[in-house]
Amino acid sequence: MANTILVGAQWGDEGKGKIIDVLTEQADLVVRTQGGNNAGHTVHIKGQKYILHLVPSGILRKNKVCVIGNGVVVDPVSLVQEIEGLRKLGIRIDRNLVLSETAHLVFPYHRELDAQRETFKGKNKIGTTKRGIGPAYGDKAARTGLRVLDLINPERFKQQLELKIKENNEILKAFGAQPLSFKQVHAEYRAAGDYLKPFVANTVILLHQAVRRGDGILFEGAQGTFLDIDHGTYPFVTSSNTTAGGACTGSGVPPHRMDRVVGVMKAYTTRVGEGPLPTENAEIADMLHAMGREFGATTGRPRRCGWFDSIATRHASMVNGIDELAVTNVDGLDSVETIKVCIGYRDGAKRYDYVPNDIEALSRCVPIYAEFPGWRTPTHNARKWKDLPAKTRSYLKALAELSDAKLAIASVGPGREQTIII
Ligand code: IMP
């Protein structure tokens, strides 16, 4: 398989977990390169539902090496719980999981600070997952973070953690929050360190050996383009580069070794957390929630929903260099009579055919819609392109054209088999 970067083309939750699982069949290695356990990738296999947060989804297939790369922020206690949970479901995890020694760690003070800052911001809050992701990347950028290397070096870890807890307890005190116990955090993290040590390696060397052998690598993105720290709807974003470039920095594999970029997007739009969502629509949200769809995999929060926004996905194609598109949740629109697609924004007299960077301007934008006739037929049993109603095919073709990329996959349900390769 060609080395493939898979990214979310919207605001996360595009159904990447399932597409990763499908593409993994042809890959030898699957690599996570950014984010942390804020991600929740859902995969359904033979009626069993798996939700992965830090472990790459490739773990669900035999003989795939799964790498948690240097660009990921790792809560080691939560990673141990996730591995244990998967083992209980019968998933083999041993030498098929590798953790970068230079990945940064997430600590309880990061989570506490994340929550305190959100409360402090009041109505301007970001709506984070409260997993400590922002403060952990903040420490990384400030060069005060602790890494996996430190966690597995007991003496060094003790000294560094003692200082970090002291410093962060002062900050927590200023917020009026409870200080953390060094002893407790130390004991928990050391236990996690011992558990994880056999998985730890220099993943840059490992990946380059794989590249030299000609192995196929799938770089699985987490979150989505508009949550990217540089290219998203800042400040309502996550703290990593969720776009294609993040796969290079987060793994140490250079850009010229990447062969293709696959963008995943829903047939409509969703977002969790705060921030602008130009096509947001209460009717669509009510319809999808009533179908039991669109609740967050990590936090269980109902997702905000709206019509497909081609201004956003075209921007995603541009910044990621998307070659091929996977459109998911097509069946979510099965009962809609007239489907709308945003083809422009209007802010007063000004019309945009791109996503404005000024968050206030974007918040004012009103979508300009094109309308498509709904197919009003169940699509979940379709397995081939020709099985789809003609109106569904026209709709999907239009989404790809408007998004400026080639349509490659359509997904009509959560199961592996509900995937149409075009
Ligand atoms: P954080 O990543 O927890 O700091 O949250 C920042 C923003 O990104 C919030 O709006 C979250 O809801 C959103 N976010 C983080 N991870 C995901 C994800 O995996 N899917 C969808 N949204 C996410």
GROMACS .gro file of N, CA and C and ligand atoms in nm, residues 11-14 16 35-41 114 118 126-135 222-224 227 235-240 270-275 296-299 301 303-304, ligand 1:
model
  164
   11TRP      N    1  -1.488   1.900   1.124
   11TRP     CA    2  -1.456   1.938   1.262
   11TRP      C    3  -1.432   1.815   1.351
   12GLY      N    4  -1.381   1.711   1.295
   12GLY     CA    5  -1.363   1.587   1.372
   12GLY      C    6  -1.488   1.501   1.366
   13ASP      N    7  -1.477   1.378   1.417
   13ASP     CA    8  -1.590   1.285   1.420
   13ASP      C    9  -1.645   1.256   1.280
   14GLU      N   10  -1.560   1.253   1.181
   14GLU     CA   11  -1.606   1.229   1.043
   14GLU      C   12  -1.629   1.082   1.016
   16LYS      N   13  -1.366   0.865   1.090
   16LYS     CA   14  -1.231   0.824   1.049
   16LYS      C   15  -1.198   0.683   1.096
   35GLY      N   16  -0.254   1.468   1.877
   35GLY     CA   17  -0.368   1.458   1.967
   35GLY      C   18  -0.339   1.362   2.081
   36GLY      N   19  -0.442   1.333   2.157
   36GLY     CA   20  -0.425   1.243   2.270
   36GLY      C   21  -0.551   1.164   2.291
   37ASN      N   22  -0.589   1.144   2.418
   37ASN     CA   23  -0.711   1.067   2.441
   37ASN      C   24  -0.835   1.156   2.438
   38ASN      N   25  -0.821   1.274   2.376
   38ASN     CA   26  -0.939   1.354   2.339
   38ASN      C   27  -1.010   1.288   2.220
   39ALA      N   28  -0.935   1.208   2.144
   39ALA     CA   29  -0.993   1.141   2.026
   39ALA      C   30  -1.076   1.020   2.069
   40GLY      N   31  -1.175   0.989   1.989
   40GLY     CA   32  -1.254   0.868   2.014
   40GLY      C   33  -1.288   0.808   1.879
   41HIS      N   34  -1.218   0.703   1.840
   41HIS     CA   35  -1.243   0.640   1.710
   41HIS      C   36  -1.329   0.516   1.731
  114ASP      N   37  -0.696   2.242   3.248
  114ASP     CA   38  -0.788   2.245   3.133
  114ASP      C   39  -0.928   2.281   3.185
  118GLU      N   40  -1.132   2.652   3.145
  118GLU     CA   41  -1.263   2.653   3.080
  118GLU      C   42  -1.365   2.726   3.168
  126ILE      N   43  -1.395   2.701   2.530
  126ILE     CA   44  -1.372   2.631   2.403
  126ILE      C   45  -1.463   2.508   2.391
  127GLY      N   46  -1.499   2.456   2.509
  127GLY     CA   47  -1.575   2.330   2.508
  127GLY      C   48  -1.481   2.212   2.487
  128THR      N   49  -1.368   2.213   2.557
  128THR     CA   50  -1.268   2.107   2.539
  128THR      C   51  -1.321   1.974   2.595
  129THR      N   52  -1.246   1.869   2.568
  129THR     CA   53  -1.282   1.737   2.621
  129THR      C   54  -1.235   1.722   2.767
  130LYS      N   55  -1.165   1.823   2.816
  130LYS     CA   56  -1.110   1.824   2.954
  130LYS      C   57  -1.013   1.709   2.978
  131ARG      N   58  -0.944   1.669   2.874
  131ARG     CA   59  -0.844   1.562   2.889
  131ARG      C   60  -0.704   1.620   2.910
  132GLY      N   61  -0.694   1.752   2.926
  132GLY     CA   62  -0.563   1.813   2.955
  132GLY      C   63  -0.476   1.832   2.832
  133ILE      N   64  -0.537   1.825   2.714
  133ILE     CA   65  -0.460   1.828   2.589
  133ILE      C   66  -0.390   1.963   2.568
  134GLY      N   67  -0.464   2.073   2.584
  134GLY     CA   68  -0.407   2.207   2.563
  134GLY      C   69  -0.289   2.233   2.658
  135PRO      N   70  -0.310   2.215   2.789
  135PRO     CA   71  -0.198   2.239   2.881
  135PRO      C   72  -0.078   2.145   2.856
  222ALA      N   73  -0.632   1.233   1.385
  222ALA     CA   74  -0.735   1.247   1.488
  222ALA      C   75  -0.789   1.390   1.479
  223GLN      N   76  -0.911   1.411   1.530
  223GLN     CA   77  -0.982   1.539   1.515
  223GLN      C   78  -0.997   1.575   1.366
  224GLY      N   79  -1.012   1.703   1.334
  224GLY     CA   80  -1.036   1.737   1.194
  224GLY      C   81  -0.970   1.869   1.158
  227LEU      N   82  -1.019   2.190   1.346
  227LEU     CA   83  -0.973   2.189   1.485
  227LEU      C   84  -0.821   2.203   1.489
  235PRO      N   85  -0.980   3.059   1.830
  235PRO     CA   86  -0.921   2.969   1.929
  235PRO      C   87  -1.004   2.843   1.956
  236PHE      N   88  -1.111   2.822   1.881
  236PHE     CA   89  -1.197   2.705   1.906
  236PHE      C   90  -1.141   2.583   1.832
  237VAL      N   91  -1.025   2.543   1.875
  237VAL     CA   92  -0.950   2.436   1.808
  237VAL      C   93  -0.888   2.347   1.914
  238THR      N   94  -0.824   2.240   1.870
  238THR     CA   95  -0.744   2.161   1.963
  238THR      C   96  -0.600   2.213   1.953
  239SER      N   97  -0.507   2.149   2.022
  239SER     CA   98  -0.373   2.209   2.034
  239SER      C   99  -0.267   2.142   1.949
  240SER      N  100  -0.310   2.067   1.847
  240SER     CA  101  -0.211   2.001   1.760
  240SER      C  102  -0.242   2.031   1.614
  270THR      N  103  -2.088   1.803   1.139
  270THR     CA  104  -2.111   1.806   1.284
  270THR      C  105  -1.991   1.871   1.354
  271ARG      N  106  -2.017   1.911   1.476
  271ARG     CA  107  -1.909   1.967   1.558
  271ARG      C  108  -1.944   1.944   1.704
  272VAL      N  109  -1.845   1.912   1.787
  272VAL     CA  110  -1.866   1.915   1.932
  272VAL      C  111  -1.782   2.027   1.990
  273GLY      N  112  -1.830   2.086   2.097
  273GLY     CA  113  -1.758   2.199   2.154
  273GLY      C  114  -1.809   2.328   2.095
  274GLU      N  115  -1.749   2.439   2.139
  274GLU     CA  116  -1.797   2.571   2.097
  274GLU      C  117  -1.730   2.614   1.967
  275GLY      N  118  -1.768   2.733   1.919
  275GLY     CA  119  -1.706   2.788   1.798
  275GLY      C  120  -1.803   2.788   1.683
  296GLY      N  121  -2.097   1.223   2.102
  296GLY     CA  122  -1.951   1.211   2.105
  296GLY      C  123  -1.903   1.079   2.162
  297ALA      N  124  -1.797   1.021   2.097
  297ALA     CA  125  -1.743   0.891   2.141
  297ALA      C  126  -1.661   0.906   2.269
  298THR      N  127  -1.604   1.023   2.292
  298THR     CA  128  -1.519   1.042   2.410
  298THR      C  129  -1.598   1.095   2.528
  299THR      N  130  -1.685   1.195   2.502
  299THR     CA  131  -1.754   1.261   2.614
  299THR      C  132  -1.904   1.230   2.617
  301ARG      N  133  -2.121   1.377   2.459
  301ARG     CA  134  -2.198   1.501   2.433
  301ARG      C  135  -2.272   1.491   2.299
  303ARG      N  136  -2.362   1.597   1.948
  303ARG     CA  137  -2.287   1.683   1.855
  303ARG      C  138  -2.380   1.786   1.793
  304ARG      N  139  -2.325   1.901   1.762
  304ARG     CA  140  -2.401   2.001   1.686
  304ARG      C  141  -2.401   1.953   1.541
  423IMP     P1  142  -0.941   1.955   2.336
  423IMP     O1  143  -0.876   1.884   2.222
  423IMP     O2  144  -0.991   1.861   2.441
  423IMP     O3  145  -0.855   2.062   2.391
  423IMP     O4  146  -1.073   2.028   2.280
  423IMP     C1  147  -1.065   2.137   2.188
  423IMP     C2  148  -1.178   2.131   2.088
  423IMP     O5  149  -1.159   2.019   2.003
  423IMP     C3  150  -1.317   2.111   2.149
  423IMP     O6  151  -1.411   2.179   2.068
  423IMP     C4  152  -1.339   1.962   2.140
  423IMP     O7  153  -1.475   1.929   2.140
  423IMP     C5  154  -1.273   1.934   2.008
  423IMP     N1  155  -1.225   1.796   1.996
  423IMP     C6  156  -1.116   1.742   2.053
  423IMP     N2  157  -1.102   1.613   2.017
  423IMP     C7  158  -1.202   1.586   1.934
  423IMP     C8  159  -1.240   1.468   1.859
  423IMP     O8  160  -1.176   1.364   1.862
  423IMP     N3  161  -1.352   1.481   1.783
  423IMP     C9  162  -1.422   1.595   1.775
  423IMP     N4  163  -1.391   1.706   1.840
  423IMP    C10  164  -1.282   1.702   1.920
   0.00000   0.00000   0.00000
